[in-house]
Amino acid sequence: MRGRLLPSLNALRTFEAVARHNSFTRAAEELNVTQSAASRLVHSLEEYLQVPLFTRRSRRIELTDQGRYYSGLVSKSLDLIEAGTVELISSQEGRGTLSIGMLPTFGTRWLVPRLPSFQEAHPEIAINIVSSDGELDFVKERIDVAIRFGPGQWPDAVIDPLMSEEVQVVCTPQLMAGPHPIVDASSLRHHRLIRHSTRPHSWDHWFQTTENSLRDIQWGPSLEHFFMIIEAVKAGLGVALLPTFLIENELRDGSLVAPIHERVSGPGAYYLVTPASKAQLPRVLAFRRWLISQLQ
């Protein structure tokens, strides 16, 4: 059986450091070797590959096209090895830190108030929550699991459905006491509609689902997160579509009201997304089991 066609790991580490610093001197300082040793290791890698990785001009070096391609590949590979090494060290007996990539409003409003029960059940696991709502990159963000809203399709991941989302029209009691209270969808023409910038078609979906239409829409501000939209509505900046489960407290204390009682299910749902490579880690399994139990 043929062995792997791999160059020296030491040479790869040195090449990655030189490419990152664009300097043999700074790379040598980082690796605690001499500049000549760093140069020899990179030269040995070029001989092994039979490809020039750098062009050398007096005291300056530049990556060749081949070197630029290879440095990106090597850097990602070393990141994976480093992350796996840290993972293995920190996962002894299920201990370590569980890093959760969290949608900001979902985390603040739904998850954080429930976390004490998880910490009580698993005091050996430390929790690290980071705001995360963009494209998922578990290695780059160094997170173990993420909660996302979407269609439920993420590659190379274990996906646990959590909940659907029902949205409803909300405003302040002051608006309802004004000259144009909202009694039906047509009443919305008198008010500014606040938009969610990452869900630009939410209002279109609501109008279509409720079989309503509205001409001459007055658009209010466009905001990135639900917690911003909640505060914007409370400040009187307009009317918004908000998930019911995120505004239970406001509806209860009367700071917000839902004048149109019809609720509309959104086109997506909330999911717990776990990279397949981490799905069997004890701390991840513990969190997945706990989170799903909170929805039963």
Short mmCIF file of C-alpha atoms in Angstrom, two decimals, residues 32-233:
data_model
loop_
_atom_site.label_atom_id
_atom_site.label_comp_id
_atom_site.label_asym_id
_atom_site.label_seq_id
_atom_site.Cartn_x
_atom_site.Cartn_y
_atom_site.Cartn_z
CA ASN A 32 12.35 30.17 17.40
CA VAL A 33 14.79 29.11 14.68
CA THR A 34 17.47 30.95 12.76
CA GLN A 35 16.67 32.78 9.55
CA SER A 36 18.98 30.48 7.61
CA ALA A 37 17.20 27.41 9.04
CA ALA A 38 13.82 28.82 7.95
CA SER A 39 15.21 29.53 4.50
CA ARG A 40 16.60 25.99 4.18
CA LEU A 41 13.28 24.42 5.19
CA VAL A 42 11.34 26.44 2.62
CA HIS A 43 13.94 25.64 -0.03
CA SER A 44 13.62 21.93 0.82
CA LEU A 45 9.86 22.20 0.39
CA GLU A 46 10.28 23.84 -3.02
CA GLU A 47 12.65 21.04 -4.05
CA TYR A 48 10.18 18.41 -2.84
CA LEU A 49 7.31 20.04 -4.76
CA GLN A 50 9.53 21.00 -7.71
CA VAL A 51 7.64 24.30 -7.71
CA PRO A 52 8.92 27.80 -6.79
CA LEU A 53 6.87 29.16 -3.88
CA PHE A 54 8.55 32.57 -3.60
CA THR A 55 10.29 34.98 -5.88
CA ARG A 56 13.29 36.56 -4.17
CA ARG A 57 14.34 40.10 -5.05
CA SER A 58 17.28 41.36 -3.00
CA ARG A 59 15.76 41.70 0.48
CA ARG A 60 12.14 41.26 -0.60
CA ILE A 61 10.15 38.09 -1.16
CA GLU A 62 6.79 37.57 -2.86
CA LEU A 63 4.62 34.52 -3.17
CA THR A 64 4.34 33.07 -6.64
CA ASP A 65 0.89 32.12 -7.92
CA GLN A 66 1.62 28.52 -6.92
CA GLY A 67 2.86 29.68 -3.52
CA ARG A 68 -0.26 31.77 -2.93
CA TYR A 69 -2.48 28.80 -3.71
CA TYR A 70 -0.44 26.44 -1.55
CA SER A 71 -0.20 28.84 1.41
CA GLY A 72 -3.99 29.09 1.62
CA LEU A 73 -4.33 25.32 1.55
CA VAL A 74 -1.58 24.76 4.13
CA SER A 75 -2.92 27.49 6.43
CA LYS A 76 -6.40 25.94 6.48
CA SER A 77 -4.97 22.49 7.09
CA LEU A 78 -2.86 23.67 10.02
CA ASP A 79 -5.89 25.48 11.45
CA LEU A 80 -7.78 22.20 11.38
CA ILE A 81 -4.94 20.32 13.07
CA GLU A 82 -4.61 23.03 15.73
CA ALA A 83 -8.36 23.09 16.38
CA GLY A 84 -8.46 19.30 16.65
CA THR A 85 -5.52 19.28 19.04
CA VAL A 86 -7.11 21.88 21.31
CA GLU A 87 -10.38 19.94 21.05
CA LEU A 88 -8.79 16.69 22.15
CA ILE A 89 -6.98 18.28 25.08
CA SER A 90 -10.05 20.14 26.31
CA SER A 91 -12.54 17.28 25.91
CA GLN A 92 -11.17 15.00 28.61
CA GLU A 93 -14.02 13.47 30.63
CA GLY A 94 -16.54 15.70 28.90
CA ARG A 95 -15.03 18.86 30.35
CA GLY A 96 -13.95 21.95 28.51
CA THR A 97 -15.68 24.94 27.00
CA LEU A 98 -18.76 24.66 24.82
CA SER A 99 -18.72 27.48 22.27
CA ILE A 100 -22.14 28.35 20.85
CA GLY A 101 -22.66 30.52 17.78
CA MET A 102 -25.88 32.30 18.56
CA LEU A 103 -28.39 34.51 16.79
CA PRO A 104 -28.25 37.64 18.98
CA THR A 105 -31.94 38.11 19.82
CA PHE A 106 -32.67 34.39 20.08
CA GLY A 107 -29.75 34.05 22.49
CA THR A 108 -30.72 37.02 24.63
CA ARG A 109 -34.44 36.40 24.71
CA TRP A 110 -34.78 32.62 24.61
CA LEU A 111 -31.57 30.73 25.33
CA VAL A 112 -29.80 32.72 28.07
CA PRO A 113 -32.78 32.68 30.50
CA ARG A 114 -32.83 28.88 30.24
CA LEU A 115 -29.08 28.26 30.53
CA PRO A 116 -28.95 28.06 34.35
CA SER A 117 -30.63 24.65 34.20
CA PHE A 118 -27.94 23.41 31.79
CA GLN A 119 -25.16 24.75 34.01
CA GLU A 120 -26.76 23.14 37.05
CA ALA A 121 -26.91 19.78 35.26
CA HIS A 122 -23.38 20.12 33.80
CA PRO A 123 -21.21 22.29 36.06
CA GLU A 124 -18.10 20.78 34.47
CA ILE A 125 -18.86 22.48 31.12
CA ALA A 126 -18.07 26.15 30.66
CA ILE A 127 -20.25 28.09 28.22
CA ASN A 128 -18.96 30.58 25.66
CA ILE A 129 -21.61 32.34 23.55
CA VAL A 130 -20.60 34.36 20.53
CA SER A 131 -22.85 36.44 18.30
CA SER A 132 -23.01 34.56 15.02
CA ASP A 133 -25.55 35.02 12.25
CA GLY A 134 -23.52 34.98 9.03
CA GLU A 135 -22.27 32.12 6.90
CA LEU A 136 -21.27 29.20 9.09
CA ASP A 137 -17.54 28.48 9.35
CA PHE A 138 -17.03 26.35 12.45
CA VAL A 139 -13.24 26.26 12.13
CA LYS A 140 -12.78 29.99 11.59
CA GLU A 141 -15.26 30.97 14.32
CA ARG A 142 -14.06 28.17 16.62
CA ILE A 143 -17.57 27.23 17.69
CA ASP A 144 -18.96 23.80 18.54
CA VAL A 145 -22.61 24.34 17.67
CA ALA A 146 -24.73 27.10 16.19
CA ILE A 147 -28.38 28.07 16.22
CA ARG A 148 -29.61 29.31 12.87
CA PHE A 149 -32.82 30.29 11.15
CA GLY A 150 -33.26 28.98 7.64
CA PRO A 151 -34.42 26.13 5.42
CA GLY A 152 -32.56 23.45 7.42
CA GLN A 153 -29.80 22.62 4.96
CA TRP A 154 -26.16 22.94 5.98
CA PRO A 155 -23.47 20.66 4.53
CA ASP A 156 -21.37 18.29 6.66
CA ALA A 157 -23.51 18.91 9.73
CA VAL A 158 -25.95 17.20 12.08
CA ILE A 159 -29.13 19.27 12.07
CA ASP A 160 -31.70 19.24 14.88
CA PRO A 161 -34.98 21.11 14.22
CA LEU A 162 -35.92 23.32 17.16
CA MET A 163 -39.00 25.41 16.39
CA SER A 164 -40.88 27.17 13.67
CA GLU A 165 -41.51 30.90 13.80
CA GLU A 166 -44.84 32.70 13.85
CA VAL A 167 -44.78 36.44 13.28
CA GLN A 168 -47.44 39.03 13.93
CA VAL A 169 -47.94 42.74 13.45
CA VAL A 170 -47.00 44.74 16.56
CA CYS A 171 -47.04 48.38 17.56
CA THR A 172 -47.29 50.55 20.67
CA PRO A 173 -50.47 51.31 22.66
CA GLN A 174 -49.81 54.98 21.89
CA LEU A 175 -50.14 54.32 18.17
CA MET A 176 -53.44 52.53 18.77
CA ALA A 177 -54.69 55.55 20.71
CA GLY A 178 -53.75 57.90 17.88
CA PRO A 179 -55.77 59.09 14.87
CA HIS A 180 -55.12 55.93 12.80
CA PRO A 181 -55.42 52.80 14.96
CA ILE A 182 -54.72 49.53 13.21
CA VAL A 183 -57.91 47.54 12.76
CA ASP A 184 -56.96 45.52 9.67
CA ALA A 185 -54.26 45.26 7.02
CA SER A 186 -55.52 48.30 5.11
CA SER A 187 -54.85 50.44 8.21
CA LEU A 188 -51.13 49.87 7.75
CA ARG A 189 -51.04 52.43 4.93
CA HIS A 190 -51.05 55.19 7.58
CA HIS A 191 -47.88 53.91 9.26
CA ARG A 192 -44.24 53.25 8.53
CA LEU A 193 -43.34 49.56 8.25
CA ILE A 194 -40.05 48.62 9.89
CA ARG A 195 -38.01 46.06 7.96
CA HIS A 196 -35.59 43.31 9.01
CA SER A 197 -32.56 43.81 6.74
CA THR A 198 -31.57 40.14 6.69
CA ARG A 199 -35.15 39.10 5.89
CA PRO A 200 -36.11 41.71 3.29
CA HIS A 201 -39.18 39.82 2.04
CA SER A 202 -40.92 39.31 5.40
CA TRP A 203 -43.62 41.88 4.75
CA ASP A 204 -44.22 40.53 1.23
CA HIS A 205 -44.66 37.04 2.71
CA TRP A 206 -47.09 38.36 5.32
CA PHE A 207 -49.25 40.21 2.79
CA GLN A 208 -49.32 37.21 0.44
CA THR A 209 -50.11 34.72 3.19
CA THR A 210 -52.91 36.85 4.63
CA GLU A 211 -54.22 37.55 1.11
CA ASN A 212 -53.86 41.27 1.53
CA SER A 213 -52.18 43.92 -0.56
CA LEU A 214 -51.09 47.43 0.23
CA ARG A 215 -50.28 50.23 -2.15
CA ASP A 216 -48.05 53.17 -1.35
CA ILE A 217 -46.21 51.49 1.48
CA GLN A 218 -44.42 53.86 3.82
CA TRP A 219 -41.14 52.19 4.72
CA GLY A 220 -39.55 52.90 8.05
CA PRO A 221 -35.99 52.06 9.10
CA SER A 222 -34.32 48.80 8.10
CA LEU A 223 -32.57 47.10 11.03
CA GLU A 224 -30.32 44.06 11.23
CA HIS A 225 -31.45 42.31 14.43
CA PHE A 226 -34.80 41.63 16.07
CA PHE A 227 -33.75 43.25 19.34
CA MET A 228 -33.15 46.48 17.40
CA ILE A 229 -36.56 46.20 15.78
CA ILE A 230 -38.24 45.61 19.14
CA GLU A 231 -36.69 48.78 20.52
CA ALA A 232 -37.53 50.71 17.34
CA VAL A 233 -41.21 49.80 17.65
#
